[in-house]
PDB file of C-alpha atoms in Angstrom:
ATOM      1  CA  MET A  26      22.291  -3.932  33.261  1.00  0.00           C
ATOM      2  CA  LYS A  27      23.978  -2.414  35.869  1.00  0.00           C
ATOM      3  CA  THR A  28      27.932  -3.180  36.493  1.00  0.00           C
ATOM      4  CA  VAL A  29      29.669  -1.818  39.596  1.00  0.00           C
ATOM      5  CA  LEU A  30      33.425  -1.956  40.450  1.00  0.00           C
ATOM      6  CA  LEU A  31      34.877  -0.682  43.589  1.00  0.00           C
ATOM      7  CA  LEU A  32      38.054   0.990  43.110  1.00  0.00           C
ATOM      8  CA  ALA A  33      40.129   1.460  46.408  1.00  0.00           C
ATOM      9  CA  ALA A  34      42.952   3.947  46.244  1.00  0.00           C
ATOM     10  CA  ALA A  35      45.271   4.230  49.145  1.00  0.00           C
ATOM     11  CA  ALA A  36      47.778   6.832  50.010  1.00  0.00           C
ATOM     12  CA  THR A  37      50.725   5.832  52.620  1.00  0.00           C
ATOM     13  CA  LEU A  38      52.629   8.732  54.261  1.00  0.00           C
ATOM     14  CA  GLY A  39      56.153   7.843  55.409  1.00  0.00           C
ATOM     15  CA  VAL A  40      59.874   7.434  54.116  1.00  0.00           C
ATOM     16  CA  ALA A  41      60.433   4.844  51.504  1.00  0.00           C
ATOM     17  CA  ALA A  42      63.653   2.796  51.934  1.00  0.00           C
ATOM     18  CA  ALA A  43      64.439  -0.816  50.889  1.00  0.00           C
ATOM     19  CA  ALA A  44      61.655  -2.816  50.292  1.00  0.00           C
ATOM     20  CA  SER A  45      63.186  -6.094  51.795  1.00  0.00           C
ATOM     21  CA  ALA A  46      63.989  -4.334  55.117  1.00  0.00           C
ATOM     22  CA  GLN A  47      60.800  -1.893  55.190  1.00  0.00           C
ATOM     23  CA  THR A  48      57.405  -2.429  56.955  1.00  0.00           C
ATOM     24  CA  LEU A  49      54.519  -0.119  56.386  1.00  0.00           C
ATOM     25  CA  PRO A  50      54.234   2.903  59.213  1.00  0.00           C
ATOM     26  CA  THR A  51      50.951   2.397  61.080  1.00  0.00           C
ATOM     27  CA  GLY A  52      51.019   6.020  61.692  1.00  0.00           C
ATOM     28  CA  ASP A  53      48.874   8.690  59.049  1.00  0.00           C
ATOM     29  CA  GLU A  54      46.780   7.078  56.328  1.00  0.00           C
ATOM     30  CA  ALA A  55      44.185   8.117  54.447  1.00  0.00           C
ATOM     31  CA  SER A  56      41.817   6.278  52.009  1.00  0.00           C
ATOM     32  CA  SER A  57      38.927   7.008  49.909  1.00  0.00           C
ATOM     33  CA  GLN A  58      36.776   4.714  47.712  1.00  0.00           C
ATOM     34  CA  LEU A  59      35.452   5.396  43.933  1.00  0.00           C
ATOM     35  CA  GLN A  60      32.483   3.900  42.342  1.00  0.00           C
ATOM     36  CA  LEU A  61      32.630   3.239  38.609  1.00  0.00           C
ATOM     37  CA  ILE A  62      28.965   2.558  37.214  1.00  0.00           C
ATOM     38  CA  GLY A  63      28.034   1.916  33.710  1.00  0.00           C
ATOM     39  CA  GLN A  64      24.937   0.805  31.958  1.00  0.00           C
ATOM     40  CA  ALA A  65      24.282  -1.481  29.043  1.00  0.00           C
ATOM     41  CA  PRO A  66      21.079  -0.952  27.390  1.00  0.00           C
ATOM     42  CA  SER A  67      19.267  -3.435  25.520  1.00  0.00           C
ATOM     43  CA  ALA A  68      20.216  -3.486  21.881  1.00  0.00           C
ATOM     44  CA  CYS A  69      20.082  -5.597  18.744  1.00  0.00           C
ATOM     45  CA  VAL A  70      21.914  -4.921  15.124  1.00  0.00           C
ATOM     46  CA  LEU A  71      20.862  -6.592  12.098  1.00  0.00           C
ATOM     47  CA  SER A  72      23.626  -6.056   9.305  1.00  0.00           C
ATOM     48  CA  PRO A  73      22.537  -6.025   5.525  1.00  0.00           C
ATOM     49  CA  PRO A  74      22.160  -9.666   4.218  1.00  0.00           C
ATOM     50  CA  SER A  75      24.278 -11.388   1.841  1.00  0.00           C
ATOM     51  CA  ALA A  76      23.121 -14.050  -0.458  1.00  0.00           C
ATOM     52  CA  ALA A  77      24.334 -17.321   0.839  1.00  0.00           C
ATOM     53  CA  ALA A  78      22.570 -19.599  -2.102  1.00  0.00           C
ATOM     54  CA  GLY A  79      20.182 -19.126  -4.831  1.00  0.00           C
ATOM     55  CA  ALA A  80      18.495 -21.115  -7.619  1.00  0.00           C
ATOM     56  CA  ASN A  81      17.188 -18.828 -10.399  1.00  0.00           C
ATOM     57  CA  THR A  82      17.384 -15.799  -8.151  1.00  0.00           C
ATOM     58  CA  SER A  83      20.028 -13.082  -7.347  1.00  0.00           C
ATOM     59  CA  PHE A  84      20.472 -10.600  -4.581  1.00  0.00           C
ATOM     60  CA  ALA A  85      21.646  -7.004  -4.684  1.00  0.00           C
ATOM     61  CA  ALA A  86      22.107  -4.895  -1.223  1.00  0.00           C
ATOM     62  CA  GLN A  87      20.511  -1.210  -1.524  1.00  0.00           C
ATOM     63  CA  GLY A  88      22.026   0.618   1.343  1.00  0.00           C
ATOM     64  CA  GLY A  89      22.490  -0.606   4.564  1.00  0.00           C
ATOM     65  CA  GLN A  90      18.724  -1.427   5.308  1.00  0.00           C
ATOM     66  CA  ALA A  91      17.406  -2.597   2.002  1.00  0.00           C
ATOM     67  CA  GLY A  92      18.215  -5.137  -0.503  1.00  0.00           C
ATOM     68  CA  VAL A  93      16.312  -6.395  -3.847  1.00  0.00           C
ATOM     69  CA  VAL A  94      15.816 -10.172  -4.752  1.00  0.00           C
ATOM     70  CA  ARG A  95      15.442 -10.430  -8.732  1.00  0.00           C
ATOM     71  CA  PHE A  96      14.323 -13.607 -10.387  1.00  0.00           C
ATOM     72  CA  THR A  97      16.292 -14.672 -13.095  1.00  0.00           C
ATOM     73  CA  GLN A  98      13.312 -16.353 -14.996  1.00  0.00           C
ATOM     74  CA  PHE A  99      10.210 -15.529 -13.315  1.00  0.00           C
ATOM     75  CA  VAL A 100       8.291 -17.779 -15.994  1.00  0.00           C
ATOM     76  CA  ASP A 101       8.866 -20.241 -18.465  1.00  0.00           C
ATOM     77  CA  PRO A 102       8.611 -18.475 -21.828  1.00  0.00           C
ATOM     78  CA  GLN A 103       6.742 -21.169 -23.348  1.00  0.00           C
ATOM     79  CA  THR A 104       3.903 -21.764 -21.173  1.00  0.00           C
ATOM     80  CA  ALA A 105       3.910 -18.409 -18.744  1.00  0.00           C
ATOM     81  CA  GLN A 106       3.777 -20.566 -15.768  1.00  0.00           C
ATOM     82  CA  PRO A 107       6.094 -19.603 -12.827  1.00  0.00           C
ATOM     83  CA  ARG A 108       9.734 -21.288 -12.465  1.00  0.00           C
ATOM     84  CA  ASP A 109      11.169 -22.841  -9.382  1.00  0.00           C
ATOM     85  CA  ALA A 110      12.996 -20.262  -7.514  1.00  0.00           C
ATOM     86  CA  SER A 111      14.802 -20.066  -4.095  1.00  0.00           C
ATOM     87  CA  ILE A 112      17.300 -17.954  -2.246  1.00  0.00           C
ATOM     88  CA  SER A 113      18.900 -18.306   1.245  1.00  0.00           C
ATOM     89  CA  LEU A 114      19.786 -14.843   2.851  1.00  0.00           C
ATOM     90  CA  ALA A 115      22.576 -14.716   5.613  1.00  0.00           C
ATOM     91  CA  PHE A 116      21.965 -11.717   8.146  1.00  0.00           C
ATOM     92  CA  PRO A 117      24.650 -10.937  10.585  1.00  0.00           C
ATOM     93  CA  VAL A 118      22.819 -10.295  14.056  1.00  0.00           C
ATOM     94  CA  VAL A 119      23.905  -9.325  17.494  1.00  0.00           C
ATOM     95  CA  CYS A 120      21.509  -9.035  20.402  1.00  0.00           C
ATOM     96  CA  ASN A 121      22.693  -8.536  23.816  1.00  0.00           C
ATOM     97  CA  SER A 122      19.425  -9.411  25.810  1.00  0.00           C
ATOM     98  CA  ALA A 123      16.263 -11.066  25.028  1.00  0.00           C
ATOM     99  CA  HIS A 124      14.780 -10.323  21.676  1.00  0.00           C
ATOM    100  CA  ARG A 125      12.098 -11.137  18.980  1.00  0.00           C
ATOM    101  CA  LEU A 126      12.611 -12.078  15.318  1.00  0.00           C
ATOM    102  CA  VAL A 127       9.970 -10.930  13.153  1.00  0.00           C
ATOM    103  CA  VAL A 128       9.544 -11.830   9.320  1.00  0.00           C
ATOM    104  CA  ARG A 129       6.353 -10.340   7.731  1.00  0.00           C
ATOM    105  CA  THR A 130       4.936  -9.569   4.337  1.00  0.00           C
ATOM    106  CA  ASP A 131       2.008  -7.767   3.311  1.00  0.00           C
ATOM    107  CA  GLY A 132       0.098 -10.875   2.565  1.00  0.00           C
ATOM    108  CA  ALA A 133       0.102 -10.299  -1.250  1.00  0.00           C
ATOM    109  CA  GLY A 134       2.971 -12.378  -2.481  1.00  0.00           C
ATOM    110  CA  MET A 135       4.336 -11.524  -5.525  1.00  0.00           C
ATOM    111  CA  SER A 136       1.868  -9.328  -7.430  1.00  0.00           C
ATOM    112  CA  ARG A 137       1.259  -7.850 -10.810  1.00  0.00           C
ATOM    113  CA  VAL A 138       2.549  -3.955 -10.491  1.00  0.00           C
ATOM    114  CA  GLY A 139      -0.708  -2.029 -12.148  1.00  0.00           C
ATOM    115  CA  GLY A 140      -2.887  -3.144 -14.790  1.00  0.00           C
ATOM    116  CA  GLY A 141      -6.392  -4.668 -14.844  1.00  0.00           C
ATOM    117  CA  ALA A 142      -7.887  -7.928 -13.390  1.00  0.00           C
ATOM    118  CA  ALA A 143      -6.318 -10.948 -14.637  1.00  0.00           C
ATOM    119  CA  ALA A 144      -8.118 -12.907 -17.669  1.00  0.00           C
ATOM    120  CA  PRO A 145      -9.647 -16.072 -16.734  1.00  0.00           C
ATOM    121  CA  GLY A 146      -7.370 -19.053 -16.849  1.00  0.00           C
ATOM    122  CA  PHE A 147      -4.407 -16.428 -15.622  1.00  0.00           C
ATOM    123  CA  ARG A 148      -3.317 -15.291 -12.450  1.00  0.00           C
ATOM    124  CA  ASP A 149      -1.368 -12.075 -11.509  1.00  0.00           C
ATOM    125  CA  ARG A 150      -0.176 -13.045  -7.804  1.00  0.00           C
ATOM    126  CA  LEU A 151       2.364 -15.582  -7.001  1.00  0.00           C
ATOM    127  CA  ASP A 152       3.108 -16.913  -3.422  1.00  0.00           C
ATOM    128  CA  PHE A 153       6.052 -17.900  -1.610  1.00  0.00           C
ATOM    129  CA  GLN A 154       7.167 -19.672   1.404  1.00  0.00           C
ATOM    130  CA  LEU A 155       9.264 -18.209   4.023  1.00  0.00           C
ATOM    131  CA  THR A 156      11.503 -20.345   6.850  1.00  0.00           C
ATOM    132  CA  ALA A 157      13.724 -18.037   9.237  1.00  0.00           C
ATOM    133  CA  ASP A 158      16.503 -20.255  11.250  1.00  0.00           C
ATOM    134  CA  TRP A 159      17.971 -18.001  14.642  1.00  0.00           C
ATOM    135  CA  ALA A 160      19.331 -18.839  17.465  1.00  0.00           C
ATOM    136  CA  GLY A 161      18.892 -22.631  17.522  1.00  0.00           C
ATOM    137  CA  ALA A 162      15.001 -22.132  16.454  1.00  0.00           C
ATOM    138  CA  SER A 163      13.346 -22.175  13.092  1.00  0.00           C
ATOM    139  CA  ALA A 164      10.048 -20.986  12.060  1.00  0.00           C
ATOM    140  CA  SER A 165       8.111 -21.324   8.773  1.00  0.00           C
ATOM    141  CA  GLY A 166       5.224 -19.257   6.992  1.00  0.00           C
ATOM    142  CA  THR A 167       3.813 -18.406   3.698  1.00  0.00           C
ATOM    143  CA  SER A 168       3.615 -14.638   1.846  1.00  0.00           C
ATOM    144  CA  ALA A 169      -0.490 -15.427   1.603  1.00  0.00           C
ATOM    145  CA  THR A 170      -0.843 -14.211   5.166  1.00  0.00           C
ATOM    146  CA  THR A 171      -0.174 -11.271   7.635  1.00  0.00           C
ATOM    147  CA  THR A 172       0.509 -13.243  10.147  1.00  0.00           C
ATOM    148  CA  PRO A 173       4.448 -12.904  10.697  1.00  0.00           C
ATOM    149  CA  ILE A 174       7.140 -15.415  11.515  1.00  0.00           C
ATOM    150  CA  ASN A 175       7.559 -14.917  15.311  1.00  0.00           C
ATOM    151  CA  LEU A 176      10.910 -15.989  16.779  1.00  0.00           C
ATOM    152  CA  VAL A 177      11.345 -15.124  20.403  1.00  0.00           C
ATOM    153  CA  THR A 178      14.804 -15.542  22.061  1.00  0.00           C
ATOM    154  CA  ALA A 179      15.065 -15.681  26.155  1.00  0.00           C
ATOM    155  CA  ASN A 180      18.587 -14.714  26.057  1.00  0.00           C
ATOM    156  CA  GLY A 181      21.237 -12.562  23.893  1.00  0.00           C
ATOM    157  CA  ALA A 182      22.684 -14.131  20.753  1.00  0.00           C
ATOM    158  CA  ALA A 183      25.404 -13.403  18.309  1.00  0.00           C
ATOM    159  CA  GLY A 184      25.836 -15.062  14.705  1.00  0.00           C
ATOM    160  CA  GLN A 185      24.019 -15.481  11.287  1.00  0.00           C
ATOM    161  CA  MET A 186      20.321 -15.367  10.819  1.00  0.00           C
ATOM    162  CA  ASN A 187      18.921 -17.421   7.664  1.00  0.00           C
ATOM    163  CA  LEU A 188      16.156 -16.378   5.748  1.00  0.00           C
ATOM    164  CA  VAL A 189      15.201 -18.607   2.928  1.00  0.00           C
ATOM    165  CA  LEU A 190      12.564 -17.732   0.246  1.00  0.00           C
ATOM    166  CA  ALA A 191      10.995 -20.275  -2.280  1.00  0.00           C
ATOM    167  CA  VAL A 192       8.854 -20.284  -5.098  1.00  0.00           C
ATOM    168  CA  THR A 193       7.097 -23.486  -6.286  1.00  0.00           C
ATOM    169  CA  GLY A 194       6.630 -23.243 -10.216  1.00  0.00           C
ATOM    170  CA  GLY A 195       4.039 -24.665 -12.465  1.00  0.00           C
ATOM    171  CA  GLY A 196       0.295 -24.132 -12.108  1.00  0.00           C
ATOM    172  CA  THR A 197      -1.851 -21.587 -13.934  1.00  0.00           C
ATOM    173  CA  PRO A 198      -0.223 -19.048 -16.452  1.00  0.00           C
ATOM    174  CA  MET A 199       0.875 -15.585 -15.106  1.00  0.00           C
ATOM    175  CA  VAL A 200      -0.367 -12.312 -16.784  1.00  0.00           C
ATOM    176  CA  ALA A 201       2.693 -10.160 -18.612  1.00  0.00           C
ATOM    177  CA  GLY A 202       3.804  -7.362 -16.620  1.00  0.00           C
ATOM    178  CA  ASP A 203       6.174  -6.637 -13.732  1.00  0.00           C
ATOM    179  CA  TYR A 204       5.851  -8.167 -10.151  1.00  0.00           C
ATOM    180  CA  ALA A 205       6.800  -7.222  -6.948  1.00  0.00           C
ATOM    181  CA  GLY A 206       6.768  -8.010  -3.262  1.00  0.00           C
ATOM    182  CA  THR A 207       7.901  -6.461   0.212  1.00  0.00           C
ATOM    183  CA  LEU A 208       9.389  -8.646   2.853  1.00  0.00           C
ATOM    184  CA  VAL A 209      10.116  -7.166   6.331  1.00  0.00           C
ATOM    185  CA  VAL A 210      12.743  -8.479   8.832  1.00  0.00           C
ATOM    186  CA  GLU A 211      12.780  -6.955  12.577  1.00  0.00           C
ATOM    187  CA  LEU A 212      14.506  -7.582  15.489  1.00  0.00           C
ATOM    188  CA  GLU A 213      13.144  -6.135  18.705  1.00  0.00           C
ATOM    189  CA  ALA A 214      15.178  -5.826  21.816  1.00  0.00           C
ATOM    190  CA  GLN A 215      13.032  -6.716  24.666  1.00  0.00           C
ATOM    191  CA  ASN A 216      13.477  -4.398  27.921  1.00  0.00           C
TER     192      ASN A 216
END
């Protein structure tokens, strides 16, 4: 995007007198024209999120580009079944051109870190549901697939992008251990 502003400068030679009784001379005059040119490149800024609301979860920012969602009680201590959990994260966003929001996982959901295969009747992976709301559009997906959530915006937009992560409790018990998953949020400015 280019912006051009023309600035005309004029100099008048002559003797200055009282403005009410004076007219400009028609004699020697000089003028020049200056062009001011600037360019605003396409850009998107995705600021660190904050936790807008959560159930059985907490959020901690880790630097400007990362954060950790922790499940308060990942499983029921009596049944080893996963518990319901959700969190809504609010990301401040500014994009000055058409852009695309991409939310993706590696397709592994929350998987047990290390250890052997799960014993029969137990599982070592838990999927979660994702919903992204941005610039008047919404899309959902699951961590069980590598197909990302993809929201395309035809114009620039500024505001808050909301991302909701939800886990449905119950079902097959979980193998004891540490579980981890990765979620990536990207904004891509279109040129």
